[in-house]
Amino acid sequence: MTFLTSTLGCKVNSYESYAVSSYLMKDGFTYDKDHPDVVIINTCSVTHVADQKSRQHIRSLKKKYPYAIIVVMGCYAQGNADYIKEECGADIIIGTSKRSQIANLIKEYLVDKKQIVEVEANPRQFCYEELGIASYSENIRAYLKIQDGCDNFCSYCIVPYRRGKARSRDFDSIILEAKELVKMGYKEIVLTGIHVGMYGQDIGTTFSNLVEELTKIDDLYRIRISSIEESEIDDKLIDLVAHNSKVAKHLHIPLQSGSDPILKRMARKYNTEQFYTKLAKIRRLLPNVCFTTDLIVGFPGETHEDFLNSYNFIQKVGFNQVHCFPYSIRPGSVAASFKDQIDPSVKNERVAKILELSNRLWDQYNKINDGKEVDVIIEKYDNNKKCYVGHSSNYLLIQIKDDNLKVGSIVKTIYKY
C-alpha cells in the first residue's frame, strides 16, 4: 500500500510524522504523494487558529483523496476526537499516543472498513512512547526528540491537556540515536520536545547531564537546543554553552511578557528580576551569545504600561531577535475565561512595534558580528542566489560563493553582513 503524511504545527509533530513514515515503510508501505492509499494527517492545537487549520486540512485532504483511508493524529485529534469522527469523516483517529501502532490499525480497518477511534481519555497518564531511530531531519541538521508533555500549565496554554504530563525518553536511547545520526552523516543535532528543559526530572537526571553526554560523541560537530525556560538553565548548562565548542552559542528562551503582573496572570514560573539575572550571568561568560525569545502581547489585562515594560525589558536583557504573537483565546485554557480581553487592533499595533524592535535588534547583532570569523555547517545550495548557505553556532545566516564547497562541509569564514 502507498501512503502520504501531512503535518501541521511544530518540529515535534514533524519528528513524529517522520517516525510514523519509518514504521510504515518497515512494514512494507511505500510513500507516494500523488496516489496514496492512506493519508495520515498530524494535527496541531496550540491556538484556536491551529484548530481551524486542522479541521480545514482534514476536509481538504479527504476531498482531494476521496478513495484513501484518512488517518488523523496529533494534538487536535486528542482533544476533538468526537468532532473529527462525526463531522470530518476520518477513518482512523489516534490522538497523541499509539502512533507506533498505525500500521496495525490500518490493517485492522481494511478487514471490515469500520471507523476506528483509539484516543485515550486522559493524556496525563501517558508514558513516553518510544518511536525508535527515526529523527526528523533538514539536510545536515537532525531533530532529536528527547521528551514529551508539559507540567507548567501556563494560563494561556492547552498543551498540557493535549500532550500530557512531562515525561522523559530513556537516556541511553537518546545517546544511541544520536550516535546513529552521526554515522549517517549529520553534523548538527537539535534537541527537541514539548518542554526540553524538563528532561530528566522524572528519571533521576537532568537536561544538562544529557547535553554533557552528547558532547562526548565523536564526530558530532554541534548540538543546538530548540528552546528552554530560564528556570531550567542550571550552572552546568551555562558552563557547557560558554566553554564547550560543540554546544551552539544560541539560546531561545521564552519570555512571554516583560511585565511582572502579566507574568503572574500567565502563571509563568519566574519574574523579570530572576529572568534578567540568569541571562546577564550567561552574557558575562559569553558576550556574543545570541538570545532569541517568544513574546505574547495583548494578554488579557495588559495595559499600555505593561506593554512598555515588555518593550523596554527586551532591550534591557539584550535579546537579539523576538518572535512576537498576539494573544489568542484558547478554549479550555484558564485565560479563556478572563474578562478583560484586549481589542484586536491594539494587539496588532503592539505586535508591529515589537517586530520593528526585533528587526532593529537583529540588524544590530549582525553589524556587531560583521568581520568576525565564524564556523558554519553548509546546509544547502541556494539556486537563486548562486551560493551555499548555512548557519553559524550563534545562528547567523552565512552565504558563501565557493564552487569547492558541498552540503555538509564545515567551513571557517569571515562573516559579511
Short mmCIF file of C-alpha atoms in Angstrom, two decimals, residues 9-381:
data_model
loop_
_atom_site.label_atom_id
_atom_site.label_comp_id
_atom_site.label_asym_id
_atom_site.label_seq_id
_atom_site.Cartn_x
_atom_site.Cartn_y
_atom_site.Cartn_z
CA GLY A 9 2.45 22.57 13.75
CA CYS A 10 5.79 22.18 15.47
CA LYS A 11 9.05 20.29 14.90
CA VAL A 12 7.90 17.64 17.38
CA ASN A 13 4.97 16.91 15.08
CA SER A 14 7.37 16.72 12.14
CA TYR A 15 9.56 14.28 14.05
CA GLU A 16 6.57 12.10 14.89
CA SER A 17 5.28 12.11 11.31
CA TYR A 18 8.74 11.05 10.14
CA ALA A 19 8.70 8.26 12.73
CA VAL A 20 5.30 7.06 11.54
CA SER A 21 6.60 7.05 7.95
CA SER A 22 9.55 4.94 9.06
CA TYR A 23 7.27 2.43 10.80
CA LEU A 24 5.07 2.11 7.72
CA MET A 25 7.98 1.65 5.31
CA LYS A 26 9.45 -1.04 7.56
CA ASP A 27 6.06 -2.75 7.32
CA GLY A 28 6.11 -2.72 3.51
CA PHE A 29 4.22 0.51 2.79
CA THR A 30 5.52 2.87 0.09
CA TYR A 31 5.49 6.67 0.23
CA ASP A 32 3.52 8.19 -2.66
CA LYS A 33 2.37 11.81 -2.57
CA ASP A 34 0.37 11.54 -5.79
CA HIS A 35 -1.70 8.38 -5.39
CA PRO A 36 -1.76 7.41 -1.69
CA ASP A 37 -3.95 4.60 -0.40
CA VAL A 38 -3.57 6.08 3.10
CA VAL A 39 -3.36 9.76 4.08
CA ILE A 40 -2.02 10.49 7.58
CA ILE A 41 -2.71 13.97 8.95
CA ASN A 42 -0.77 15.11 12.01
CA THR A 43 -2.75 17.97 13.57
CA CYS A 44 -1.94 20.94 15.81
CA SER A 45 -3.98 22.57 18.57
CA VAL A 46 -1.71 25.24 20.02
CA THR A 47 -4.23 28.02 19.21
CA HIS A 48 -7.84 28.20 18.06
CA VAL A 49 -6.47 29.17 14.63
CA ALA A 50 -4.45 25.94 14.63
CA ASP A 51 -7.66 24.06 15.43
CA GLN A 52 -9.38 25.70 12.49
CA LYS A 53 -6.48 24.89 10.15
CA SER A 54 -6.52 21.28 11.32
CA ARG A 55 -10.24 20.94 10.53
CA GLN A 56 -9.78 22.56 7.13
CA HIS A 57 -6.79 20.37 6.36
CA ILE A 58 -8.63 17.16 7.17
CA ARG A 59 -11.57 18.12 4.96
CA SER A 60 -9.32 19.32 2.16
CA LEU A 61 -7.28 16.12 2.00
CA LYS A 62 -10.38 13.95 2.29
CA LYS A 63 -11.79 15.79 -0.72
CA LYS A 64 -8.50 15.58 -2.65
CA TYR A 65 -8.08 11.84 -1.99
CA PRO A 66 -11.68 10.53 -1.80
CA TYR A 67 -10.69 6.87 -2.00
CA ALA A 68 -7.85 6.99 0.53
CA ILE A 69 -8.01 5.84 4.15
CA ILE A 70 -7.88 9.02 6.24
CA VAL A 71 -5.86 8.75 9.47
CA VAL A 72 -5.90 11.71 11.89
CA MET A 73 -3.43 12.00 14.76
CA GLY A 74 -1.90 14.71 16.94
CA CYS A 75 -2.99 17.36 19.42
CA TYR A 76 -6.22 18.44 17.74
CA ALA A 77 -7.31 14.81 17.42
CA GLN A 78 -6.53 14.24 21.10
CA GLY A 79 -8.97 16.90 22.21
CA ASN A 80 -11.58 16.72 19.46
CA ALA A 81 -11.96 13.06 18.54
CA ASP A 82 -15.77 13.13 18.61
CA TYR A 83 -15.95 16.12 16.27
CA ILE A 84 -13.47 14.54 13.84
CA LYS A 85 -15.40 11.29 14.00
CA GLU A 86 -18.78 12.85 13.29
CA GLU A 87 -18.02 15.92 11.17
CA CYS A 88 -14.75 15.26 9.34
CA GLY A 89 -15.27 11.65 8.37
CA ALA A 90 -11.84 10.34 9.34
CA ASP A 91 -11.41 6.56 9.19
CA ILE A 92 -8.83 6.21 11.97
CA ILE A 93 -8.29 8.65 14.87
CA ILE A 94 -5.48 8.19 17.42
CA GLY A 95 -4.53 11.46 19.22
CA THR A 96 -1.09 11.86 20.83
CA SER A 97 -0.37 8.21 21.59
CA LYS A 98 -0.37 4.85 19.76
CA ARG A 99 1.47 6.30 16.77
CA SER A 100 3.70 3.23 16.67
CA GLN A 101 0.55 1.14 16.10
CA ILE A 102 -0.62 2.88 12.92
CA ALA A 103 0.33 0.05 10.54
CA ASN A 104 -1.68 -2.47 12.58
CA LEU A 105 -4.65 -0.10 12.84
CA ILE A 106 -4.67 0.36 9.06
CA LYS A 107 -4.66 -3.40 8.58
CA GLU A 108 -7.48 -3.73 11.12
CA TYR A 109 -9.52 -1.11 9.27
CA LEU A 110 -9.07 -2.95 5.97
CA VAL A 111 -10.80 -6.05 7.38
CA ASP A 112 -14.27 -4.56 7.80
CA LYS A 113 -13.88 -0.82 6.93
CA LYS A 114 -15.32 0.23 10.31
CA GLN A 115 -14.19 3.57 11.76
CA ILE A 116 -11.50 3.19 14.46
CA VAL A 117 -11.11 5.66 17.34
CA GLU A 118 -8.15 4.91 19.62
CA VAL A 119 -7.88 8.12 21.63
CA GLU A 120 -7.12 7.58 25.29
CA ALA A 121 -9.24 9.75 27.59
CA ASN A 122 -6.53 11.00 29.95
CA PRO A 123 -3.25 12.06 28.33
CA ARG A 124 -1.90 12.97 31.78
CA GLN A 125 -1.43 9.25 32.30
CA PHE A 126 0.61 8.69 29.14
CA CYS A 127 4.06 7.09 29.35
CA TYR A 128 6.76 8.15 26.91
CA GLU A 129 6.14 6.48 23.56
CA GLU A 130 9.46 5.32 22.13
CA LEU A 131 9.47 5.88 18.37
CA GLY A 132 12.92 4.45 17.73
CA ILE A 133 15.71 5.61 15.43
CA ALA A 134 13.59 7.90 13.32
CA SER A 135 14.79 11.51 13.66
CA TYR A 136 13.26 14.26 11.57
CA SER A 137 15.96 15.98 9.54
CA GLU A 138 16.57 19.03 7.38
CA ASN A 139 19.62 18.35 5.20
CA ILE A 140 22.56 18.08 7.61
CA ARG A 141 20.56 19.09 10.70
CA ALA A 142 18.60 16.39 12.53
CA TYR A 143 15.90 16.91 15.15
CA LEU A 144 16.18 14.52 18.08
CA LYS A 145 13.11 14.21 20.33
CA ILE A 146 14.07 13.74 23.98
CA GLN A 147 10.80 14.22 25.89
CA ASP A 148 7.06 14.80 25.60
CA GLY A 149 4.41 16.63 27.59
CA CYS A 150 4.46 19.61 29.95
CA ASP A 151 3.63 20.32 33.61
CA ASN A 152 3.75 24.12 33.54
CA PHE A 153 0.02 24.81 32.99
CA CYS A 154 0.50 28.39 31.80
CA SER A 155 -2.90 30.04 31.86
CA TYR A 156 -2.96 30.70 28.08
CA CYS A 157 -1.95 27.18 27.03
CA ILE A 158 -3.81 23.95 26.25
CA VAL A 159 -0.73 21.79 25.57
CA PRO A 160 -0.55 20.01 28.98
CA TYR A 161 -4.10 18.77 28.37
CA ARG A 162 -3.30 17.53 24.87
CA ARG A 163 0.24 16.19 25.28
CA GLY A 164 0.00 15.02 28.88
CA LYS A 165 2.49 15.15 31.73
CA ALA A 166 6.18 15.82 31.17
CA ARG A 167 7.91 12.50 30.56
CA SER A 168 11.45 11.79 29.52
CA ARG A 169 12.81 9.48 26.88
CA ASP A 170 15.26 6.83 28.04
CA PHE A 171 18.73 8.37 28.39
CA ASP A 172 20.58 5.55 26.61
CA SER A 173 18.06 5.52 23.77
CA ILE A 174 18.78 9.20 23.07
CA ILE A 175 22.54 8.65 23.04
CA LEU A 176 22.13 5.63 20.76
CA GLU A 177 20.03 7.59 18.27
CA ALA A 178 22.49 10.50 18.33
CA LYS A 179 25.36 8.13 17.51
CA GLU A 180 23.35 6.61 14.66
CA LEU A 181 22.67 10.08 13.28
CA VAL A 182 26.38 10.90 13.31
CA LYS A 183 27.10 7.65 11.45
CA MET A 184 24.52 8.72 8.86
CA GLY A 185 26.47 11.94 8.29
CA TYR A 186 24.50 14.52 10.30
CA LYS A 187 26.71 17.28 11.67
CA GLU A 188 24.21 19.10 13.88
CA ILE A 189 21.56 17.72 16.24
CA VAL A 190 18.71 19.88 17.53
CA LEU A 191 17.29 18.67 20.84
CA THR A 192 13.53 18.99 20.70
CA GLY A 193 10.43 18.14 22.68
CA ILE A 194 7.37 19.83 24.11
CA HIS A 195 9.37 21.13 27.08
CA VAL A 196 13.01 20.05 26.69
CA GLY A 197 14.29 21.70 29.88
CA MET A 198 12.11 19.36 31.94
CA TYR A 199 14.07 16.41 30.61
CA GLY A 200 15.27 14.03 33.32
CA GLN A 201 13.17 15.27 36.22
CA ASP A 202 11.12 12.06 36.20
CA ILE A 203 14.03 9.63 35.68
CA GLY A 204 16.68 10.92 38.06
CA THR A 205 18.88 13.00 35.80
CA THR A 206 18.98 16.49 34.26
CA PHE A 207 18.90 18.12 30.86
CA SER A 208 22.44 19.43 31.33
CA ASN A 209 23.67 15.89 32.08
CA LEU A 210 22.21 14.77 28.76
CA VAL A 211 23.84 17.63 26.86
CA GLU A 212 27.18 16.88 28.51
CA GLU A 213 26.98 13.22 27.47
CA LEU A 214 26.08 14.16 23.91
CA THR A 215 29.18 16.37 23.65
CA LYS A 216 31.31 13.24 24.17
CA ILE A 217 30.14 11.68 20.88
CA ASP A 218 32.98 11.62 18.37
CA ASP A 219 32.34 13.46 15.08
CA LEU A 220 29.20 15.21 16.38
CA TYR A 221 30.05 18.80 15.49
CA ARG A 222 27.21 20.78 17.03
CA ILE A 223 24.34 20.42 19.49
CA ARG A 224 21.57 23.01 19.35
CA ILE A 225 18.82 23.49 21.94
CA SER A 226 15.45 24.22 20.34
CA SER A 227 14.03 26.17 23.29
CA ILE A 228 14.50 26.21 27.05
CA GLU A 229 12.92 28.03 30.00
CA GLU A 230 15.10 30.38 32.07
CA SER A 231 14.40 28.40 35.25
CA GLU A 232 15.78 25.23 33.69
CA ILE A 233 19.18 26.66 32.74
CA ASP A 234 21.44 25.39 35.53
CA ASP A 235 25.10 26.24 36.13
CA LYS A 236 26.31 23.11 34.33
CA LEU A 237 24.38 24.05 31.18
CA ILE A 238 25.69 27.62 31.35
CA ASP A 239 29.23 26.25 31.55
CA LEU A 240 28.61 23.95 28.58
CA VAL A 241 27.22 26.77 26.44
CA ALA A 242 30.05 29.09 27.42
CA HIS A 243 33.00 26.71 27.16
CA ASN A 244 32.14 23.63 25.09
CA SER A 245 32.60 24.27 21.37
CA LYS A 246 30.03 21.60 20.47
CA VAL A 247 27.14 23.45 22.13
CA ALA A 248 25.63 26.17 19.93
CA LYS A 249 26.08 29.71 21.18
CA HIS A 250 22.42 30.42 20.67
CA LEU A 251 19.67 30.07 23.25
CA HIS A 252 15.97 30.53 22.58
CA ILE A 253 14.48 31.42 25.97
CA PRO A 254 10.72 32.25 26.03
CA LEU A 255 9.92 35.45 27.93
CA GLN A 256 6.19 35.82 27.02
CA SER A 257 5.95 39.13 28.92
CA GLY A 258 8.29 41.69 30.47
CA SER A 259 5.65 42.78 32.99
CA ASP A 260 5.55 41.04 36.37
CA PRO A 261 1.77 41.40 36.85
CA ILE A 262 1.16 39.83 33.43
CA LEU A 263 3.68 37.04 34.09
CA LYS A 264 1.76 36.26 37.26
CA ARG A 265 -1.56 36.15 35.37
CA MET A 266 0.08 33.90 32.77
CA ALA A 267 1.14 31.54 35.61
CA ARG A 268 4.75 31.71 34.47
CA LYS A 269 7.34 30.42 36.96
CA TYR A 270 9.59 33.49 37.22
CA ASN A 271 9.64 37.27 37.49
CA THR A 272 11.61 39.77 35.44
CA GLU A 273 14.37 40.13 38.06
CA GLN A 274 15.06 36.38 38.06
CA PHE A 275 14.96 36.29 34.28
CA TYR A 276 17.35 39.19 33.86
CA THR A 277 19.81 37.87 36.46
CA LYS A 278 20.09 34.47 34.72
CA LEU A 279 20.61 35.88 31.23
CA ALA A 280 23.06 38.53 32.44
CA LYS A 281 25.12 35.73 34.01
CA ILE A 282 25.28 33.91 30.68
CA ARG A 283 26.13 37.13 28.83
CA ARG A 284 29.06 37.82 31.18
CA LEU A 285 30.57 34.42 30.38
CA LEU A 286 29.73 34.55 26.68
CA PRO A 287 29.34 38.17 25.50
CA ASN A 288 28.45 37.29 21.90
CA VAL A 289 25.81 34.66 22.69
CA CYS A 290 22.66 35.00 20.59
CA PHE A 291 19.50 35.32 22.69
CA THR A 292 16.13 34.91 20.96
CA THR A 293 12.72 34.77 22.61
CA ASP A 294 8.95 34.49 22.32
CA LEU A 295 6.63 37.27 23.42
CA ILE A 296 2.84 37.37 23.71
CA VAL A 297 1.26 40.82 23.51
CA GLY A 298 -2.34 41.75 24.22
CA PHE A 299 -2.78 39.21 27.01
CA PRO A 300 -5.99 39.88 28.98
CA GLY A 301 -5.46 42.87 31.24
CA GLU A 302 -2.25 44.04 29.56
CA THR A 303 -2.17 47.81 29.96
CA HIS A 304 -0.13 50.24 27.89
CA GLU A 305 2.32 50.39 30.81
CA ASP A 306 2.61 46.58 30.85
CA PHE A 307 3.38 46.63 27.14
CA LEU A 308 6.02 49.37 27.56
CA ASN A 309 7.60 47.31 30.35
CA SER A 310 7.90 44.38 27.92
CA TYR A 311 9.28 46.63 25.18
CA ASN A 312 11.91 48.11 27.48
CA PHE A 313 12.77 44.80 29.14
CA ILE A 314 13.59 43.21 25.79
CA GLN A 315 16.23 45.91 25.28
CA LYS A 316 17.49 45.64 28.86
CA VAL A 317 18.06 41.90 28.54
CA GLY A 318 19.73 42.35 25.17
CA PHE A 319 17.63 39.99 23.12
CA ASN A 320 18.80 39.77 19.54
CA GLN A 321 15.52 38.67 17.98
CA VAL A 322 11.90 38.40 19.17
CA HIS A 323 9.16 36.12 17.87
CA CYS A 324 6.02 38.07 18.76
CA PHE A 325 2.44 36.79 18.79
CA PRO A 326 -0.87 38.49 19.60
CA TYR A 327 -2.68 36.71 22.42
CA SER A 328 -5.25 34.28 21.05
CA ILE A 329 -8.06 32.89 23.18
CA ARG A 330 -7.55 29.16 23.62
CA PRO A 331 -10.83 27.45 24.58
CA GLY A 332 -10.21 25.16 27.53
CA SER A 333 -7.36 27.23 28.95
CA VAL A 334 -7.66 29.25 32.18
CA ALA A 335 -7.11 32.60 30.42
CA ALA A 336 -10.04 31.96 28.06
CA SER A 337 -12.35 32.89 30.94
CA PHE A 338 -10.58 36.19 31.74
CA LYS A 339 -12.94 39.11 31.19
CA ASP A 340 -10.52 41.93 30.34
CA GLN A 341 -9.70 40.89 26.75
CA ILE A 342 -7.75 43.32 24.57
CA ASP A 343 -9.11 44.80 21.34
CA PRO A 344 -7.59 43.10 18.24
CA SER A 345 -6.48 46.43 16.78
CA VAL A 346 -4.47 47.17 19.93
CA LYS A 347 -2.87 43.71 19.75
CA ASN A 348 -1.88 44.23 16.13
CA GLU A 349 -0.40 47.64 16.89
CA ARG A 350 1.70 46.16 19.70
CA VAL A 351 2.86 43.26 17.55
CA ALA A 352 4.00 45.71 14.87
CA LYS A 353 6.04 47.71 17.41
CA ILE A 354 7.74 44.61 18.78
CA LEU A 355 8.53 43.31 15.28
CA GLU A 356 10.07 46.67 14.37
CA LEU A 357 12.18 46.47 17.53
CA SER A 358 13.15 42.88 16.75
CA ASN A 359 14.29 43.80 13.24
CA ARG A 360 16.39 46.62 14.64
CA LEU A 361 17.98 44.39 17.30
CA TRP A 362 18.75 41.68 14.75
CA ASP A 363 20.31 44.26 12.45
CA GLN A 364 22.49 45.50 15.32
CA TYR A 365 23.61 41.96 16.17
CA ASN A 366 24.54 41.27 12.57
CA LYS A 367 26.55 44.51 12.38
CA ILE A 368 28.40 43.63 15.61
CA ASN A 369 29.41 40.30 14.08
CA ASP A 370 30.37 41.74 10.70
CA GLY A 371 34.02 40.92 10.03
CA LYS A 372 34.27 38.22 12.70
CA GLU A 373 35.42 34.69 11.97
CA VAL A 374 32.62 32.14 12.22
CA ASP A 375 32.31 28.42 11.69
CA VAL A 376 29.44 27.30 9.50
CA ILE A 377 27.93 23.99 8.51
CA ILE A 378 26.86 24.16 4.87
CA GLU A 379 23.17 23.19 4.77
CA LYS A 380 22.13 23.72 1.16
CA TYR A 381 22.87 25.40 -2.16
#
